[in-house]
């Protein structure tokens, strides 16, 4: 007996339609994937003491997106950035990230959050399965810890462990030369501050075993007054101080430490100092602070890097920041990955991103790589130097050696049980 | 917990000088903000939750005046006078309409203005943090007293705050206007019946409270980064000071602020991971043993 098909919609078609409807309701970015414009959501910090960094992230992204759109967009689709202010609050960052995907129809996320918010956005990416590139958080555990790993999330940011290895090597050299045995630390009390300081001290002691940390201070993030911290450090009388305070916190700290003449009493190693956001804001910048490079247009000393810094300044009337180059690089990666995948599908782009090497003005050798095994950025220019109060601010940067970084990072991962 | 560090500090004159000065600086800035808060509460019976915004405006006004004139004295004056005017306008146009209303309504209005003021600052000065920089006169090496480190700028700050406290205390206790303000705090109806314009008194007190917070902001501007929303954390600590000292008590605000300053300063040595908690713990102990605060009965 043959069954004749009744006119209208069959039960199977109805079920299929319902299924598709439910799927698109549950995952709207799938339903909107064929839209001509591709929306990329970006929760970032546009107010509060970190706003300058968030704004510089947005600026850099828009600068790069303009270039991508001018050359045809992502696989022929023009990029539309949807950028929201999380105010630096993790719960708000997570809420916004979810809303950007579910309500605004964003198909990808660029996460312009500090470590305080990036872990929250990471969980949203895990839950929704949407492609996410973290562009600001330097806490090593975000990508190094396998428990955090998800196939759809990447981190296009310098990393605390890399900075610590290079910084500790640089600092150990000075410590040995000048006999700096007693050290103090002063870093913000959250994931990035704790991780990075611990890693710096670990390698400092490895390279200069007779170093001793005699005082630790953990001011809270965005603390307005550091007087008690400054005096505590002075009481301890260390010969050197390490700090990974950053942004407005770092400038406040420097202003307050300055009037205690702290910089004349000890060698100061402030990893986040050499960024225009701090260098240009501090009115009485002390000479001789040791710092890691963040963004300066003279390191790497290449025409491409200088041109990028100048182009940013021409457009926004100020120099970019550390967060700028990281966000710009994320757009460069996306553009290249979509070209290679010939698709804007998040899954396919993620597959291409893992292990992808691109040409980049911020690469140590002119290229950077999104390492396949832990989805993190490697090969970027990294080094340490000493500040002066006017341009170029850090006249000589001693570049880190990526071969040594890889070796020590692998040991560190093993010691943490990550591999 | 590092009780050894605390003990060795207490036994060292150099450490005592440094940490006590540090406590005084934190305390005196807090006092200037808290005393305005407590004064407004004492006279107007309003918990001015927007008070931190005046601290913020004081800092921004001072920075702008310093950039324009290059005069530090004018910067401080602008911070204080500018916020006094702002306070007067704010009180006359908005706050005066919620007197006698439910405390929740007052808090909501104030909180709305916290957000509005932050946005206003963002629109005028931008969202990024700013730094005023230390005036050249104070870019000098710190003093060493008994081996302890004391920056000259902080001596000025402590001096100005103490002078403000003395003037305020004397003014309220001895001057005619001070007596009228105290009378208005106790019995506004009677003061009004005597033909005194209570609206003017309320406006004046609000302006005075705003001016003190603005003065604190202006004094803090050279050493703290300026950002929209910077008043909030100061407001919370000022509330703690006010509650510890007793709502409405000027002496209480002074003692409360100094205690909090010293707790933070010495607590950072002995309890480095519990300095914030120590402050709240102290507040709880005071409130449990004395619910009205240390000087709660003394109403301005």
mmCIF file of N, CA and C in Angstrom, chain A residues 46-49 51-52 55 189 194 216 218 220 223-225 227-229 231-232 234-235 247-249 251-252 255-256 259-261 265 277-278 281-284, chain B residues 14-15 18-19 22 25-26 29 122 127-134 139 142 144 149 151 153-154 222-225 227-228 233 264-265 268-269 272-273 275-276:
data_model
loop_
_atom_site.group_PDB
_atom_site.id
_atom_site.type_symbol
_atom_site.label_atom_id
_atom_site.label_comp_id
_atom_site.label_asym_id
_atom_site.label_seq_id
_atom_site.Cartn_x
_atom_site.Cartn_y
_atom_site.Cartn_z
ATOM 1 N N UNK A 46 34.352 50.772 30.028
ATOM 2 C CA UNK A 46 34.344 52.126 29.476
ATOM 3 C C UNK A 46 34.090 53.198 30.526
ATOM 4 N N UNK A 47 33.999 52.803 31.780
ATOM 5 C CA UNK A 47 33.860 53.804 32.837
ATOM 6 C C UNK A 47 34.650 53.346 34.056
ATOM 7 N N UNK A 48 34.915 54.292 34.928
ATOM 8 C CA UNK A 48 35.731 53.967 36.103
ATOM 9 C C UNK A 48 37.204 54.180 35.808
ATOM 10 N N UNK A 49 38.034 53.733 36.752
ATOM 11 C CA UNK A 49 39.452 54.069 36.675
ATOM 12 C C UNK A 49 40.179 53.370 35.517
ATOM 13 N N UNK A 51 38.779 53.018 32.536
ATOM 14 C CA UNK A 51 38.079 53.404 31.308
ATOM 15 C C UNK A 51 39.039 53.743 30.173
ATOM 16 N N UNK A 52 40.158 54.347 30.501
ATOM 17 C CA UNK A 52 41.087 54.744 29.447
ATOM 18 C C UNK A 52 41.582 53.513 28.670
ATOM 19 N N UNK A 55 38.631 52.205 26.604
ATOM 20 C CA UNK A 55 38.431 53.072 25.440
ATOM 21 C C UNK A 55 39.505 52.800 24.389
ATOM 22 N N UNK A 189 45.042 42.836 44.605
ATOM 23 C CA UNK A 189 44.564 41.592 45.202
ATOM 24 C C UNK A 189 43.459 40.961 44.351
ATOM 25 N N UNK A 194 47.851 38.358 41.943
ATOM 26 C CA UNK A 194 48.387 37.225 42.715
ATOM 27 C C UNK A 194 49.207 36.300 41.812
ATOM 28 N N UNK A 216 55.041 41.787 51.735
ATOM 29 C CA UNK A 216 54.058 41.681 50.648
ATOM 30 C C UNK A 216 52.899 42.610 50.952
ATOM 31 N N UNK A 218 48.993 43.702 49.365
ATOM 32 C CA UNK A 218 47.952 43.347 48.390
ATOM 33 C C UNK A 218 46.811 44.359 48.456
ATOM 34 N N UNK A 220 43.578 46.402 47.417
ATOM 35 C CA UNK A 220 42.476 45.918 46.578
ATOM 36 C C UNK A 220 42.457 46.684 45.252
ATOM 37 N N UNK A 223 41.831 50.685 44.642
ATOM 38 C CA UNK A 223 41.927 51.326 45.955
ATOM 39 C C UNK A 223 42.300 52.804 45.779
ATOM 40 N N UNK A 224 41.601 53.721 46.453
ATOM 41 C CA UNK A 224 41.914 55.137 46.219
ATOM 42 C C UNK A 224 43.180 55.616 46.907
ATOM 43 N N UNK A 225 43.532 55.017 48.044
ATOM 44 C CA UNK A 225 44.629 55.541 48.836
ATOM 45 C C UNK A 225 45.646 54.431 49.122
ATOM 46 N N UNK A 227 48.568 55.145 50.869
ATOM 47 C CA UNK A 227 49.489 55.656 51.888
ATOM 48 C C UNK A 227 49.938 54.547 52.828
ATOM 49 N N UNK A 228 48.968 53.769 53.315
ATOM 50 C CA UNK A 228 49.318 52.727 54.285
ATOM 51 C C UNK A 228 50.243 51.674 53.657
ATOM 52 N N UNK A 229 50.050 51.443 52.362
ATOM 53 C CA UNK A 229 50.881 50.455 51.659
ATOM 54 C C UNK A 229 52.289 51.004 51.475
ATOM 55 N N UNK A 231 53.846 53.307 53.266
ATOM 56 C CA UNK A 231 54.589 53.385 54.531
ATOM 57 C C UNK A 231 54.974 51.994 55.032
ATOM 58 N N UNK A 232 54.117 51.036 54.760
ATOM 59 C CA UNK A 232 54.453 49.664 55.173
ATOM 60 C C UNK A 232 55.717 49.190 54.450
ATOM 61 N N UNK A 234 58.047 51.103 53.185
ATOM 62 C CA UNK A 234 59.193 51.875 53.689
ATOM 63 C C UNK A 234 59.694 51.296 55.011
ATOM 64 N N UNK A 235 58.749 50.867 55.856
ATOM 65 C CA UNK A 235 59.140 50.280 57.141
ATOM 66 C C UNK A 235 59.971 49.022 56.957
ATOM 67 N N UNK A 247 47.381 50.891 35.302
ATOM 68 C CA UNK A 247 46.393 51.941 35.025
ATOM 69 C C UNK A 247 46.374 53.019 36.094
ATOM 70 N N UNK A 248 45.158 53.447 36.445
ATOM 71 C CA UNK A 248 44.998 54.512 37.436
ATOM 72 C C UNK A 248 45.524 54.127 38.803
ATOM 73 N N UNK A 249 45.479 52.826 39.116
ATOM 74 C CA UNK A 249 46.008 52.375 40.401
ATOM 75 C C UNK A 249 47.512 52.625 40.463
ATOM 76 N N UNK A 251 49.260 54.833 38.691
ATOM 77 C CA UNK A 251 49.601 56.263 38.713
ATOM 78 C C UNK A 251 49.332 56.869 40.098
ATOM 79 N N UNK A 252 48.234 56.445 40.727
ATOM 80 C CA UNK A 252 47.951 56.892 42.106
ATOM 81 C C UNK A 252 49.084 56.481 43.036
ATOM 82 N N UNK A 255 52.187 58.537 42.413
ATOM 83 C CA UNK A 255 52.036 59.884 42.971
ATOM 84 C C UNK A 255 52.230 59.877 44.489
ATOM 85 N N UNK A 256 51.654 58.870 45.142
ATOM 86 C CA UNK A 256 51.734 58.824 46.607
ATOM 87 C C UNK A 256 53.113 58.358 47.094
ATOM 88 N N UNK A 259 55.973 61.239 46.932
ATOM 89 C CA UNK A 259 56.178 62.241 47.982
ATOM 90 C C UNK A 259 56.823 61.644 49.246
ATOM 91 N N UNK A 260 56.916 60.337 49.279
ATOM 92 C CA UNK A 260 57.705 59.690 50.332
ATOM 93 C C UNK A 260 59.127 59.412 49.842
ATOM 94 N N UNK A 261 59.428 59.908 48.643
ATOM 95 C CA UNK A 261 60.744 59.699 48.014
ATOM 96 C C UNK A 261 61.092 58.213 47.940
ATOM 97 N N UNK A 265 64.806 55.377 47.405
ATOM 98 C CA UNK A 265 65.226 54.482 48.488
ATOM 99 C C UNK A 265 65.329 53.024 48.065
ATOM 100 N N UNK A 277 49.556 54.985 28.688
ATOM 101 C CA UNK A 277 48.473 55.370 29.602
ATOM 102 C C UNK A 277 49.008 55.774 30.968
ATOM 103 N N UNK A 278 50.090 55.143 31.402
ATOM 104 C CA UNK A 278 50.700 55.522 32.687
ATOM 105 C C UNK A 278 51.799 56.560 32.470
ATOM 106 N N UNK A 281 50.380 60.089 31.906
ATOM 107 C CA UNK A 281 49.471 60.638 32.923
ATOM 108 C C UNK A 281 50.224 61.087 34.172
ATOM 109 N N UNK A 282 51.231 60.312 34.562
ATOM 110 C CA UNK A 282 51.980 60.682 35.768
ATOM 111 C C UNK A 282 52.726 61.977 35.500
ATOM 112 N N UNK A 283 52.453 62.984 36.331
ATOM 113 C CA UNK A 283 53.031 64.307 36.076
ATOM 114 C C UNK A 283 54.526 64.364 36.436
ATOM 115 N N UNK A 284 54.873 63.712 37.514
ATOM 116 C CA UNK A 284 56.277 63.769 37.930
ATOM 117 C C UNK A 284 56.867 62.364 37.886
ATOM 118 N N UNK B 14 60.744 55.510 64.822
ATOM 119 C CA UNK B 14 60.662 55.860 63.396
ATOM 120 C C UNK B 14 59.380 55.312 62.790
ATOM 121 N N UNK B 15 59.107 54.065 63.097
ATOM 122 C CA UNK B 15 57.907 53.428 62.548
ATOM 123 C C UNK B 15 56.646 54.090 63.111
ATOM 124 N N UNK B 18 56.063 57.369 61.262
ATOM 125 C CA UNK B 18 55.596 57.173 59.886
ATOM 126 C C UNK B 18 54.157 56.670 59.854
ATOM 127 N N UNK B 19 53.879 55.642 60.647
ATOM 128 C CA UNK B 19 52.543 55.044 60.600
ATOM 129 C C UNK B 19 51.485 55.975 61.204
ATOM 130 N N UNK B 22 50.778 58.539 58.639
ATOM 131 C CA UNK B 22 49.979 57.901 57.593
ATOM 132 C C UNK B 22 48.518 57.780 58.045
ATOM 133 N N UNK B 25 46.795 61.192 57.938
ATOM 134 C CA UNK B 25 46.452 61.647 56.583
ATOM 135 C C UNK B 25 45.159 60.980 56.126
ATOM 136 N N UNK B 26 45.120 59.671 56.266
ATOM 137 C CA UNK B 26 43.906 58.944 55.863
ATOM 138 C C UNK B 26 42.727 59.469 56.673
ATOM 139 N N UNK B 29 41.500 63.284 55.833
ATOM 140 C CA UNK B 29 40.721 63.377 54.590
ATOM 141 C C UNK B 29 39.320 62.804 54.801
ATOM 142 N N UNK B 122 31.872 62.556 33.637
ATOM 143 C CA UNK B 122 32.344 61.818 32.457
ATOM 144 C C UNK B 122 32.194 62.668 31.197
ATOM 145 N N UNK B 127 36.007 59.928 30.431
ATOM 146 C CA UNK B 127 35.929 58.754 31.312
ATOM 147 C C UNK B 127 37.277 58.300 31.855
ATOM 148 N N UNK B 128 38.382 58.703 31.214
ATOM 149 C CA UNK B 128 39.685 58.183 31.631
ATOM 150 C C UNK B 128 40.177 58.861 32.920
ATOM 151 N N UNK B 129 41.061 58.166 33.615
ATOM 152 C CA UNK B 129 41.559 58.743 34.865
ATOM 153 C C UNK B 129 42.502 59.900 34.575
ATOM 154 N N UNK B 130 42.552 60.841 35.510
ATOM 155 C CA UNK B 130 43.415 62.026 35.364
ATOM 156 C C UNK B 130 44.319 62.128 36.587
ATOM 157 N N UNK B 131 45.386 62.856 36.401
ATOM 158 C CA UNK B 131 46.270 63.112 37.525
ATOM 159 C C UNK B 131 46.583 64.604 37.551
ATOM 160 N N UNK B 132 46.423 65.219 38.708
ATOM 161 C CA UNK B 132 46.669 66.663 38.806
ATOM 162 C C UNK B 132 48.166 66.947 38.914
ATOM 163 N N UNK B 133 48.884 66.076 39.583
ATOM 164 C CA UNK B 133 50.324 66.303 39.781
ATOM 165 C C UNK B 133 50.578 67.136 41.026
ATOM 166 N N UNK B 134 51.715 66.893 41.620
ATOM 167 C CA UNK B 134 52.075 67.595 42.853
ATOM 168 C C UNK B 134 52.635 68.986 42.525
ATOM 169 N N UNK B 139 57.281 69.386 45.753
ATOM 170 C CA UNK B 139 58.142 68.357 45.171
ATOM 171 C C UNK B 139 59.524 68.430 45.832
ATOM 172 N N UNK B 142 61.068 64.261 51.581
ATOM 173 C CA UNK B 142 60.282 64.204 52.813
ATOM 174 C C UNK B 142 61.122 64.584 54.040
ATOM 175 N N UNK B 144 62.433 63.861 57.845
ATOM 176 C CA UNK B 144 62.689 62.660 58.656
ATOM 177 C C UNK B 144 62.597 63.071 60.124
ATOM 178 N N UNK B 149 59.347 58.854 58.216
ATOM 179 C CA UNK B 149 59.232 59.650 56.991
ATOM 180 C C UNK B 149 57.928 60.447 57.020
ATOM 181 N N UNK B 151 56.039 63.346 54.585
ATOM 182 C CA UNK B 151 56.058 64.247 53.429
ATOM 183 C C UNK B 151 55.490 65.620 53.800
ATOM 184 N N UNK B 153 53.838 67.727 52.091
ATOM 185 C CA UNK B 153 52.473 67.970 51.609
ATOM 186 C C UNK B 153 51.432 67.426 52.589
ATOM 187 N N UNK B 154 51.767 66.298 53.202
ATOM 188 C CA UNK B 154 50.810 65.708 54.133
ATOM 189 C C UNK B 154 50.689 66.542 55.412
ATOM 190 N N UNK B 222 46.191 66.072 44.260
ATOM 191 C CA UNK B 222 47.583 65.873 43.830
ATOM 192 C C UNK B 222 48.122 64.459 44.060
ATOM 193 N N UNK B 223 47.458 63.687 44.908
ATOM 194 C CA UNK B 223 48.009 62.366 45.219
ATOM 195 C C UNK B 223 47.086 61.195 44.865
ATOM 196 N N UNK B 224 45.930 61.492 44.318
ATOM 197 C CA UNK B 224 45.041 60.392 43.951
ATOM 198 C C UNK B 224 44.625 60.563 42.495
ATOM 199 N N UNK B 225 44.460 59.458 41.771
ATOM 200 C CA UNK B 225 44.018 59.614 40.385
ATOM 201 C C UNK B 225 42.527 59.943 40.380
ATOM 202 N N UNK B 227 38.848 60.090 38.753
ATOM 203 C CA UNK B 227 38.038 59.318 37.816
ATOM 204 C C UNK B 227 36.567 59.454 38.184
ATOM 205 N N UNK B 228 35.663 59.424 37.197
ATOM 206 C CA UNK B 228 34.242 59.459 37.550
ATOM 207 C C UNK B 228 33.923 58.293 38.493
ATOM 208 N N UNK B 233 33.814 55.155 47.035
ATOM 209 C CA UNK B 233 34.519 54.424 48.098
ATOM 210 C C UNK B 233 34.774 55.340 49.298
ATOM 211 N N UNK B 264 43.691 51.571 59.891
ATOM 212 C CA UNK B 264 44.176 51.194 58.552
ATOM 213 C C UNK B 264 45.699 51.201 58.521
ATOM 214 N N UNK B 265 46.276 52.239 59.111
ATOM 215 C CA UNK B 265 47.722 52.399 59.034
ATOM 216 C C UNK B 265 48.468 51.292 59.800
ATOM 217 N N UNK B 268 47.602 47.610 58.556
ATOM 218 C CA UNK B 268 48.278 47.110 57.354
ATOM 219 C C UNK B 268 49.578 46.392 57.714
ATOM 220 N N UNK B 269 50.135 46.700 58.884
ATOM 221 C CA UNK B 269 51.352 46.009 59.330
ATOM 222 C C UNK B 269 51.008 44.685 60.019
ATOM 223 N N UNK B 272 47.836 42.400 57.425
ATOM 224 C CA UNK B 272 47.894 42.888 56.034
ATOM 225 C C UNK B 272 46.756 42.394 55.147
ATOM 226 N N UNK B 273 46.209 41.223 55.439
ATOM 227 C CA UNK B 273 45.130 40.711 54.588
ATOM 228 C C UNK B 273 43.753 41.011 55.178
ATOM 229 N N UNK B 275 43.000 44.330 56.591
ATOM 230 C CA UNK B 275 42.938 45.752 56.933
ATOM 231 C C UNK B 275 41.524 46.304 56.739
ATOM 232 N N UNK B 276 40.897 45.953 55.625
ATOM 233 C CA UNK B 276 39.526 46.416 55.360
ATOM 234 C C UNK B 276 38.578 45.824 56.404
#
